[in-house]
PDB file of C-alpha atoms in Angstrom:
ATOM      1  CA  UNK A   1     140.963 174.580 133.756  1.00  0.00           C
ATOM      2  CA  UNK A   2     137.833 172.307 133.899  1.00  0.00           C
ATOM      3  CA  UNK A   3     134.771 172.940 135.734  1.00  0.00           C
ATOM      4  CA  UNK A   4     132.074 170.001 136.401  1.00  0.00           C
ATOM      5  CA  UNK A   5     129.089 171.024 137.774  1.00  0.00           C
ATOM      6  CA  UNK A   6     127.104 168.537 140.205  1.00  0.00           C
ATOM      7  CA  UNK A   7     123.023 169.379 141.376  1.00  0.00           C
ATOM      8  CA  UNK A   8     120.161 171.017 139.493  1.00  0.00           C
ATOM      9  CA  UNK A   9     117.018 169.256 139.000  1.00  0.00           C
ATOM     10  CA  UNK A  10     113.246 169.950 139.561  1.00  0.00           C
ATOM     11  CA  UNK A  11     112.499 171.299 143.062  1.00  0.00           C
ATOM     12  CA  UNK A  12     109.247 172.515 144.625  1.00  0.00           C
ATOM     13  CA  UNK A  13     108.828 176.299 145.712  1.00  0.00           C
ATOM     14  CA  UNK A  14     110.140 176.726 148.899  1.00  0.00           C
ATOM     15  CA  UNK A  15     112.757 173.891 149.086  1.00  0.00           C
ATOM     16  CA  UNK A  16     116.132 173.640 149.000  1.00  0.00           C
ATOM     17  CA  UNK A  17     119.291 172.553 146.719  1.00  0.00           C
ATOM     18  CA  UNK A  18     123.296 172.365 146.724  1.00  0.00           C
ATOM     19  CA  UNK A  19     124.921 172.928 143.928  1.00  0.00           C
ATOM     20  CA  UNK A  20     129.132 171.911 143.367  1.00  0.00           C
ATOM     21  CA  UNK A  21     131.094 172.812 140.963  1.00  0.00           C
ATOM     22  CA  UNK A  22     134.795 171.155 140.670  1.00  0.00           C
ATOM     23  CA  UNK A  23     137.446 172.590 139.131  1.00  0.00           C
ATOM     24  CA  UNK A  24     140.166 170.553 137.924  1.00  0.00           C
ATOM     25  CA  UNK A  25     143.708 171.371 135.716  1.00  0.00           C
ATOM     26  CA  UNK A  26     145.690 174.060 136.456  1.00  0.00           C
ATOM     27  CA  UNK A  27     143.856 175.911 139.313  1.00  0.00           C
ATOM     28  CA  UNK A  28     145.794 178.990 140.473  1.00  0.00           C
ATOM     29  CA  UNK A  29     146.076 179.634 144.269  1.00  0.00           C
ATOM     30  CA  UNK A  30     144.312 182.984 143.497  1.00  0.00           C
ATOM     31  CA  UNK A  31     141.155 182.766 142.264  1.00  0.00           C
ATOM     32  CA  UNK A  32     137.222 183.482 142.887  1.00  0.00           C
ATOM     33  CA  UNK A  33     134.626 181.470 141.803  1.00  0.00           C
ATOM     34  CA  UNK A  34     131.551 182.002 141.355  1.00  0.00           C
ATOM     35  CA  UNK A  35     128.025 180.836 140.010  1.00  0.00           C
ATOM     36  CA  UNK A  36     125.557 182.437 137.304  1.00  0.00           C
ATOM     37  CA  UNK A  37     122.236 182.065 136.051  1.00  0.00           C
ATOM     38  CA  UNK A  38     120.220 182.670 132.800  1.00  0.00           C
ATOM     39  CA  UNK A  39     116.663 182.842 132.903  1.00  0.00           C
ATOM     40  CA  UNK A  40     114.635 182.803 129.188  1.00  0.00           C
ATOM     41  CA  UNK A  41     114.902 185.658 127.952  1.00  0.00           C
ATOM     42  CA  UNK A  42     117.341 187.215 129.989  1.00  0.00           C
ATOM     43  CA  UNK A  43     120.688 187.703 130.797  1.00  0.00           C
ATOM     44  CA  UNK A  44     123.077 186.141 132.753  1.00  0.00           C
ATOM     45  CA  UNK A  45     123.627 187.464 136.209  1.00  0.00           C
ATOM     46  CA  UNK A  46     125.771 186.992 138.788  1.00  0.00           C
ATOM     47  CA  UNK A  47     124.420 184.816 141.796  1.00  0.00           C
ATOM     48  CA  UNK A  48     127.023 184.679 144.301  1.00  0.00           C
ATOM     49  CA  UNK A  49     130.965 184.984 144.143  1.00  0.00           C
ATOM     50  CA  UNK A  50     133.430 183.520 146.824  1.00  0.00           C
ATOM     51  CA  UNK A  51     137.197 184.313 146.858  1.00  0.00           C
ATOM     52  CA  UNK A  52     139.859 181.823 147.785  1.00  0.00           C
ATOM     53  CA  UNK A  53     140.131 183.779 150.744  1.00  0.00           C
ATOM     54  CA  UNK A  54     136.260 183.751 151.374  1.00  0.00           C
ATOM     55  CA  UNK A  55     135.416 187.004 150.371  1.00  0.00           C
ATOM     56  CA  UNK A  56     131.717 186.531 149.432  1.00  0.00           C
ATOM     57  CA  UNK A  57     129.467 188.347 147.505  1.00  0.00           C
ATOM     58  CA  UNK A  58     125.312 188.126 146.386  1.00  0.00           C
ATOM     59  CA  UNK A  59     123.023 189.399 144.449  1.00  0.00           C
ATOM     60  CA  UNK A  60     120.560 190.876 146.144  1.00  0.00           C
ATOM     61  CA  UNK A  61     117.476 188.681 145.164  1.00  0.00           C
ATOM     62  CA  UNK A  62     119.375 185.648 147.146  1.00  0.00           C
ATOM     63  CA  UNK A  63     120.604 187.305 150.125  1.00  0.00           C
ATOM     64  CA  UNK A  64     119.554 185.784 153.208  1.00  0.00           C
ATOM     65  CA  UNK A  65     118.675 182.721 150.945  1.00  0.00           C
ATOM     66  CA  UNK A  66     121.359 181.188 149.230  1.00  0.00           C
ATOM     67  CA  UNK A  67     124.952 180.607 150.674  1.00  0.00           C
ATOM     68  CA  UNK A  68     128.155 180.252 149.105  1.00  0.00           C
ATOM     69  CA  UNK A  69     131.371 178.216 149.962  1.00  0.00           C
ATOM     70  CA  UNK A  70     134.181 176.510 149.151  1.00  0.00           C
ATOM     71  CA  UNK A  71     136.465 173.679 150.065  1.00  0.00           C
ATOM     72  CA  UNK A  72     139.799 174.895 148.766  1.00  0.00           C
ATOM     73  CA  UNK A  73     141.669 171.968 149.412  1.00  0.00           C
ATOM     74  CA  UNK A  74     138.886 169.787 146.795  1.00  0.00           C
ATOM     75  CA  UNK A  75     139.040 173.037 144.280  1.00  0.00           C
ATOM     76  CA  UNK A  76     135.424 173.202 145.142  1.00  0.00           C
ATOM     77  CA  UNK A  77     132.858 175.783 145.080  1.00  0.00           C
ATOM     78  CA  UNK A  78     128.816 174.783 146.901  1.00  0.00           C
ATOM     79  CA  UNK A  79     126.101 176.823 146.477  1.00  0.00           C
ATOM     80  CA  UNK A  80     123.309 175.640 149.156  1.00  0.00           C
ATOM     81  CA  UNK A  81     120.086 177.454 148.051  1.00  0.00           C
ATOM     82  CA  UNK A  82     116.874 177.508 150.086  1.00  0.00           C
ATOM     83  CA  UNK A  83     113.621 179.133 150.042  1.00  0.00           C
ATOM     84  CA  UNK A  84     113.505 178.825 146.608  1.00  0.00           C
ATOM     85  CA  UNK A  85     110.957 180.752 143.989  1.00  0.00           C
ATOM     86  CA  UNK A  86     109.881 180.329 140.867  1.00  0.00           C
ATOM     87  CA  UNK A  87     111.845 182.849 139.625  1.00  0.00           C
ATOM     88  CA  UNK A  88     115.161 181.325 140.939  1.00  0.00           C
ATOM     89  CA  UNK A  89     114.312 179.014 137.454  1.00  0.00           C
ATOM     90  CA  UNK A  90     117.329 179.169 134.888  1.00  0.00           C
ATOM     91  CA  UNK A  91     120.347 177.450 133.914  1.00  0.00           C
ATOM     92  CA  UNK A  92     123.052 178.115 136.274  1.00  0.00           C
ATOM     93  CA  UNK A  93     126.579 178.055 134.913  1.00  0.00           C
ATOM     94  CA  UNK A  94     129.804 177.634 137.513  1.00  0.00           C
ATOM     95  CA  UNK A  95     132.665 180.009 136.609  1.00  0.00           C
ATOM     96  CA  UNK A  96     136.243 180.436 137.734  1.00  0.00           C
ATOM     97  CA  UNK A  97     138.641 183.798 136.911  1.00  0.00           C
ATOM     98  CA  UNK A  98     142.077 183.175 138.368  1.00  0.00           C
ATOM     99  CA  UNK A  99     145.304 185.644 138.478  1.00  0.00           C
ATOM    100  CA  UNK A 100     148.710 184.882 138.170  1.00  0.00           C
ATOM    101  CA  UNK A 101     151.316 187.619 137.007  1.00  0.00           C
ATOM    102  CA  UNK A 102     149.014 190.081 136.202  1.00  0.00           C
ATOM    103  CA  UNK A 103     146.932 187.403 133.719  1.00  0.00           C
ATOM    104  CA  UNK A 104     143.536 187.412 134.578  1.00  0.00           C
ATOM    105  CA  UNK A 105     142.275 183.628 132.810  1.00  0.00           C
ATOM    106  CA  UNK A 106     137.788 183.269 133.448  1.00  0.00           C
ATOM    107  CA  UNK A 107     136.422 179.600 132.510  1.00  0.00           C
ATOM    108  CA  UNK A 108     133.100 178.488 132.738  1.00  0.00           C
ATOM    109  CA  UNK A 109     131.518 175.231 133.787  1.00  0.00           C
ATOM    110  CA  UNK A 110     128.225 173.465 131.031  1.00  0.00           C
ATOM    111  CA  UNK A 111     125.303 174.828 133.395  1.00  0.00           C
ATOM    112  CA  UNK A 112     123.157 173.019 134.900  1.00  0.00           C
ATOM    113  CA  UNK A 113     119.178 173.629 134.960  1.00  0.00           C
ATOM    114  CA  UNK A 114     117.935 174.446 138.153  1.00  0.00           C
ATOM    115  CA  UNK A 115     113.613 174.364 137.722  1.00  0.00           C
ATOM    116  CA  UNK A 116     111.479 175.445 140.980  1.00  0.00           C
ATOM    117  CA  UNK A 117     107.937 175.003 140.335  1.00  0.00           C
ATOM    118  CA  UNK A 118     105.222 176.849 142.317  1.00  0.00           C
TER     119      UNK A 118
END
């Protein structure tokens, strides 16, 4: 399984950005994806995680504030993220972990920067 991230960029504090992430190969029917950030310094976190089903989940310094979705027919996962901070700044990597069997298989996407400035 592939994952291509699309978004990230330099955005001002307050604004707004989408981020997709595709995944491509062999994508299981059962899956969740999910997104991740890293600050400097600090460890990767979970952001938000959406089942195929559409089972959602957020950390709690994004509720009410960023939204997760999918389109399961594309094999996509969206993350639409407003009111951004500052400290929303890190690299935010796309992930996918996908059952079949009893196998549980996890990928990750290349990350993609994400920069809010104040």
């Amino acid at each position: 399984v592939q994952l291509q991230a699309y978004g990230g960029g330099l955005v001002q504090g307050g604004g707004s950005m989408r981020l997709s992430c595709a995944a491509s190969g062999s994508v299981f029917s059962l899956n969740v994806m999910g997104w991740y950030r890293q600050a400097p310094e600090k460890q990767r976190e979970l952001v938000a995680g959406i089942t195929s089903g559409g089972i959602t989940n957020y950390a709690d310094s994004v509720k009410g504030r960023f939204t997760i979705s999918r389109d399961n027919t594309k094999n996509t996962a969206y993350l639409q993220m407003n009111s951004l901070k500052p400290e929303d700044t890190a690299i935010y990597y796309c992930n996918i972990v996908q059952y079949r069997l009893g196998v549980r298989r996890e990928y990750w996407g290349q990350g993609t920067l994400v920069t809010v400035s104040s």
